[in-house]
């Protein structure tokens, strides 16, 4: 094996060859350079957690007014019943739409690599701006 081959193997392995002082550098490297967390994947994970949090908040936020108005004690009558029906329908619709978004975001997370090269990460970061 030639010295050039040894340098190539050392450059692409996870544990680097010792330097002139005998120290070894451990790094996340592949054939193209150092690997970093995928910013696009991190953005999607944040989006998923935000969606789940919003669904939980909206579920409890709309529940009180929908129960009190129309069929409840706060406001009664035909107009209140109409308002109750419309508000309950909108609450159900919003929660259903948010519920359909979560699997789509999870599928997108599944297609993203956890680690990307520094150049790819910079490119993906620009796409997020």
PDB file of C-alpha atoms in Angstrom:
ATOM      1  CA  UNK A   1       0.000   0.000   0.000  1.00  0.00           C
ATOM      2  CA  UNK A   2       1.395   3.380  -0.946  1.00  0.00           C
ATOM      3  CA  UNK A   3       1.500   6.387   1.397  1.00  0.00           C
ATOM      4  CA  UNK A   4      -1.108   8.064  -0.794  1.00  0.00           C
ATOM      5  CA  UNK A   5      -3.533   5.137  -0.262  1.00  0.00           C
ATOM      6  CA  UNK A   6      -2.948   5.322   3.489  1.00  0.00           C
ATOM      7  CA  UNK A   7      -3.746   9.051   3.492  1.00  0.00           C
ATOM      8  CA  UNK A   8      -6.946   8.406   1.514  1.00  0.00           C
ATOM      9  CA  UNK A   9      -8.061   5.715   3.941  1.00  0.00           C
ATOM     10  CA  UNK A  10      -7.208   7.938   6.910  1.00  0.00           C
ATOM     11  CA  UNK A  11      -9.131  10.878   5.414  1.00  0.00           C
ATOM     12  CA  UNK A  12     -12.326   8.905   4.861  1.00  0.00           C
ATOM     13  CA  UNK A  13     -12.398   6.851   8.040  1.00  0.00           C
ATOM     14  CA  UNK A  14     -14.229   7.904  11.181  1.00  0.00           C
ATOM     15  CA  UNK A  15     -11.047   7.737  13.263  1.00  0.00           C
ATOM     16  CA  UNK A  16      -8.387   9.813  11.608  1.00  0.00           C
ATOM     17  CA  UNK A  17      -4.739   8.760  11.373  1.00  0.00           C
ATOM     18  CA  UNK A  18      -2.482  10.127  14.091  1.00  0.00           C
ATOM     19  CA  UNK A  19      -0.995  13.540  13.396  1.00  0.00           C
ATOM     20  CA  UNK A  20       2.693  14.391  13.859  1.00  0.00           C
ATOM     21  CA  UNK A  21       2.179  14.472  17.647  1.00  0.00           C
ATOM     22  CA  UNK A  22       0.551  11.029  17.810  1.00  0.00           C
ATOM     23  CA  UNK A  23      -2.982  12.353  18.458  1.00  0.00           C
ATOM     24  CA  UNK A  24      -5.986  10.880  16.692  1.00  0.00           C
ATOM     25  CA  UNK A  25      -8.935  13.017  15.661  1.00  0.00           C
ATOM     26  CA  UNK A  26     -12.378  11.452  15.791  1.00  0.00           C
ATOM     27  CA  UNK A  27     -14.864  13.112  13.475  1.00  0.00           C
ATOM     28  CA  UNK A  28     -18.039  12.409  11.571  1.00  0.00           C
ATOM     29  CA  UNK A  29     -16.562  12.150   8.084  1.00  0.00           C
ATOM     30  CA  UNK A  30     -17.639  10.434   4.933  1.00  0.00           C
ATOM     31  CA  UNK A  31     -16.207  10.510   1.402  1.00  0.00           C
ATOM     32  CA  UNK A  32     -17.223  14.140   0.921  1.00  0.00           C
ATOM     33  CA  UNK A  33     -16.244  15.815   4.186  1.00  0.00           C
ATOM     34  CA  UNK A  34     -17.515  16.414   7.704  1.00  0.00           C
ATOM     35  CA  UNK A  35     -21.129  15.575   8.447  1.00  0.00           C
ATOM     36  CA  UNK A  36     -23.466  17.901  10.372  1.00  0.00           C
ATOM     37  CA  UNK A  37     -27.120  17.807  11.414  1.00  0.00           C
ATOM     38  CA  UNK A  38     -29.559  18.347   8.563  1.00  0.00           C
ATOM     39  CA  UNK A  39     -31.138  21.824   9.049  1.00  0.00           C
ATOM     40  CA  UNK A  40     -34.152  20.932   6.908  1.00  0.00           C
ATOM     41  CA  UNK A  41     -34.885  17.874   9.072  1.00  0.00           C
ATOM     42  CA  UNK A  42     -34.502  19.950  12.250  1.00  0.00           C
ATOM     43  CA  UNK A  43     -36.963  22.477  10.824  1.00  0.00           C
ATOM     44  CA  UNK A  44     -39.490  19.726  10.055  1.00  0.00           C
ATOM     45  CA  UNK A  45     -39.146  18.203  13.539  1.00  0.00           C
ATOM     46  CA  UNK A  46     -39.826  21.634  15.039  1.00  0.00           C
ATOM     47  CA  UNK A  47     -42.838  22.053  12.747  1.00  0.00           C
ATOM     48  CA  UNK A  48     -44.253  18.679  13.844  1.00  0.00           C
ATOM     49  CA  UNK A  49     -43.927  19.527  17.544  1.00  0.00           C
ATOM     50  CA  UNK A  50     -45.503  22.963  16.944  1.00  0.00           C
ATOM     51  CA  UNK A  51     -48.435  21.359  15.099  1.00  0.00           C
ATOM     52  CA  UNK A  52     -49.045  18.875  17.906  1.00  0.00           C
ATOM     53  CA  UNK A  53     -48.893  21.657  20.497  1.00  0.00           C
ATOM     54  CA  UNK A  54     -51.320  23.837  18.508  1.00  0.00           C
ATOM     55  CA  UNK A  55     -53.752  20.939  18.099  1.00  0.00           C
ATOM     56  CA  UNK A  56     -53.776  20.370  21.842  1.00  0.00           C
ATOM     57  CA  UNK A  57     -54.304  24.072  22.567  1.00  0.00           C
ATOM     58  CA  UNK A  58     -57.063  24.481  19.967  1.00  0.00           C
ATOM     59  CA  UNK A  59     -58.866  21.374  21.182  1.00  0.00           C
ATOM     60  CA  UNK A  60     -59.172  22.796  24.686  1.00  0.00           C
ATOM     61  CA  UNK A  61     -59.574  26.427  23.568  1.00  0.00           C
ATOM     62  CA  UNK A  62     -62.714  25.859  21.477  1.00  0.00           C
ATOM     63  CA  UNK A  63     -64.247  23.274  23.772  1.00  0.00           C
ATOM     64  CA  UNK A  64     -65.437  25.753  26.445  1.00  0.00           C
ATOM     65  CA  UNK A  65     -67.231  28.280  24.202  1.00  0.00           C
ATOM     66  CA  UNK A  66     -68.811  25.542  22.116  1.00  0.00           C
ATOM     67  CA  UNK A  67     -70.221  23.909  25.246  1.00  0.00           C
ATOM     68  CA  UNK A  68     -71.452  27.166  26.859  1.00  0.00           C
ATOM     69  CA  UNK A  69     -73.165  28.784  23.882  1.00  0.00           C
ATOM     70  CA  UNK A  70     -76.275  27.413  22.257  1.00  0.00           C
ATOM     71  CA  UNK A  71     -76.887  24.242  24.168  1.00  0.00           C
ATOM     72  CA  UNK A  72     -75.338  25.575  27.392  1.00  0.00           C
ATOM     73  CA  UNK A  73     -76.259  28.300  29.882  1.00  0.00           C
ATOM     74  CA  UNK A  74     -74.430  31.408  28.637  1.00  0.00           C
ATOM     75  CA  UNK A  75     -76.436  32.193  25.514  1.00  0.00           C
ATOM     76  CA  UNK A  76     -79.539  30.307  24.418  1.00  0.00           C
ATOM     77  CA  UNK A  77     -82.004  30.628  21.588  1.00  0.00           C
ATOM     78  CA  UNK A  78     -82.094  30.035  17.830  1.00  0.00           C
ATOM     79  CA  UNK A  79     -79.180  32.405  17.052  1.00  0.00           C
ATOM     80  CA  UNK A  80     -77.067  30.786  19.776  1.00  0.00           C
ATOM     81  CA  UNK A  81     -77.885  27.323  18.431  1.00  0.00           C
ATOM     82  CA  UNK A  82     -76.803  28.432  14.932  1.00  0.00           C
ATOM     83  CA  UNK A  83     -73.590  29.910  16.319  1.00  0.00           C
ATOM     84  CA  UNK A  84     -72.924  26.722  18.312  1.00  0.00           C
ATOM     85  CA  UNK A  85     -73.393  24.530  15.233  1.00  0.00           C
ATOM     86  CA  UNK A  86     -71.093  26.705  13.116  1.00  0.00           C
ATOM     87  CA  UNK A  87     -68.387  26.990  15.795  1.00  0.00           C
ATOM     88  CA  UNK A  88     -68.464  23.253  16.478  1.00  0.00           C
ATOM     89  CA  UNK A  89     -68.178  22.532  12.752  1.00  0.00           C
ATOM     90  CA  UNK A  90     -65.227  24.906  12.367  1.00  0.00           C
ATOM     91  CA  UNK A  91     -63.505  23.411  15.419  1.00  0.00           C
ATOM     92  CA  UNK A  92     -63.890  19.925  13.991  1.00  0.00           C
ATOM     93  CA  UNK A  93     -62.678  21.065  10.562  1.00  0.00           C
ATOM     94  CA  UNK A  94     -59.580  22.867  11.888  1.00  0.00           C
ATOM     95  CA  UNK A  95     -58.578  19.921  14.061  1.00  0.00           C
ATOM     96  CA  UNK A  96     -59.100  17.497  11.152  1.00  0.00           C
ATOM     97  CA  UNK A  97     -56.946  19.621   8.827  1.00  0.00           C
ATOM     98  CA  UNK A  98     -54.166  19.855  11.409  1.00  0.00           C
ATOM     99  CA  UNK A  99     -54.469  16.111  11.985  1.00  0.00           C
ATOM    100  CA  UNK A 100     -53.902  15.488   8.272  1.00  0.00           C
ATOM    101  CA  UNK A 101     -50.789  17.696   8.278  1.00  0.00           C
ATOM    102  CA  UNK A 102     -48.955  15.753  10.988  1.00  0.00           C
ATOM    103  CA  UNK A 103     -48.531  12.510   8.940  1.00  0.00           C
ATOM    104  CA  UNK A 104     -47.370  14.557   5.944  1.00  0.00           C
ATOM    105  CA  UNK A 105     -44.695  16.259   8.029  1.00  0.00           C
ATOM    106  CA  UNK A 106     -43.666  12.903   9.546  1.00  0.00           C
ATOM    107  CA  UNK A 107     -43.339  11.429   6.049  1.00  0.00           C
ATOM    108  CA  UNK A 108     -41.148  14.369   5.014  1.00  0.00           C
ATOM    109  CA  UNK A 109     -38.994  13.832   8.119  1.00  0.00           C
ATOM    110  CA  UNK A 110     -38.597  10.185   7.132  1.00  0.00           C
ATOM    111  CA  UNK A 111     -37.213  11.143   3.720  1.00  0.00           C
ATOM    112  CA  UNK A 112     -34.566  13.513   5.135  1.00  0.00           C
ATOM    113  CA  UNK A 113     -31.094  12.320   6.024  1.00  0.00           C
ATOM    114  CA  UNK A 114     -30.120  12.921   9.642  1.00  0.00           C
ATOM    115  CA  UNK A 115     -26.623  14.074   8.708  1.00  0.00           C
ATOM    116  CA  UNK A 116     -25.462  15.968   5.619  1.00  0.00           C
ATOM    117  CA  UNK A 117     -22.163  17.467   4.532  1.00  0.00           C
ATOM    118  CA  UNK A 118     -21.331  21.035   5.464  1.00  0.00           C
ATOM    119  CA  UNK A 119     -21.908  22.220   1.888  1.00  0.00           C
ATOM    120  CA  UNK A 120     -25.309  20.540   1.706  1.00  0.00           C
ATOM    121  CA  UNK A 121     -26.249  22.020   5.093  1.00  0.00           C
ATOM    122  CA  UNK A 122     -25.375  25.519   3.877  1.00  0.00           C
ATOM    123  CA  UNK A 123     -27.434  24.977   0.747  1.00  0.00           C
ATOM    124  CA  UNK A 124     -30.411  23.705   2.744  1.00  0.00           C
ATOM    125  CA  UNK A 125     -30.067  26.598   5.189  1.00  0.00           C
ATOM    126  CA  UNK A 126     -30.327  29.067   2.289  1.00  0.00           C
ATOM    127  CA  UNK A 127     -33.503  27.297   1.140  1.00  0.00           C
ATOM    128  CA  UNK A 128     -35.050  27.867   4.596  1.00  0.00           C
ATOM    129  CA  UNK A 129     -34.552  31.648   4.442  1.00  0.00           C
TER     130      UNK A 129
END
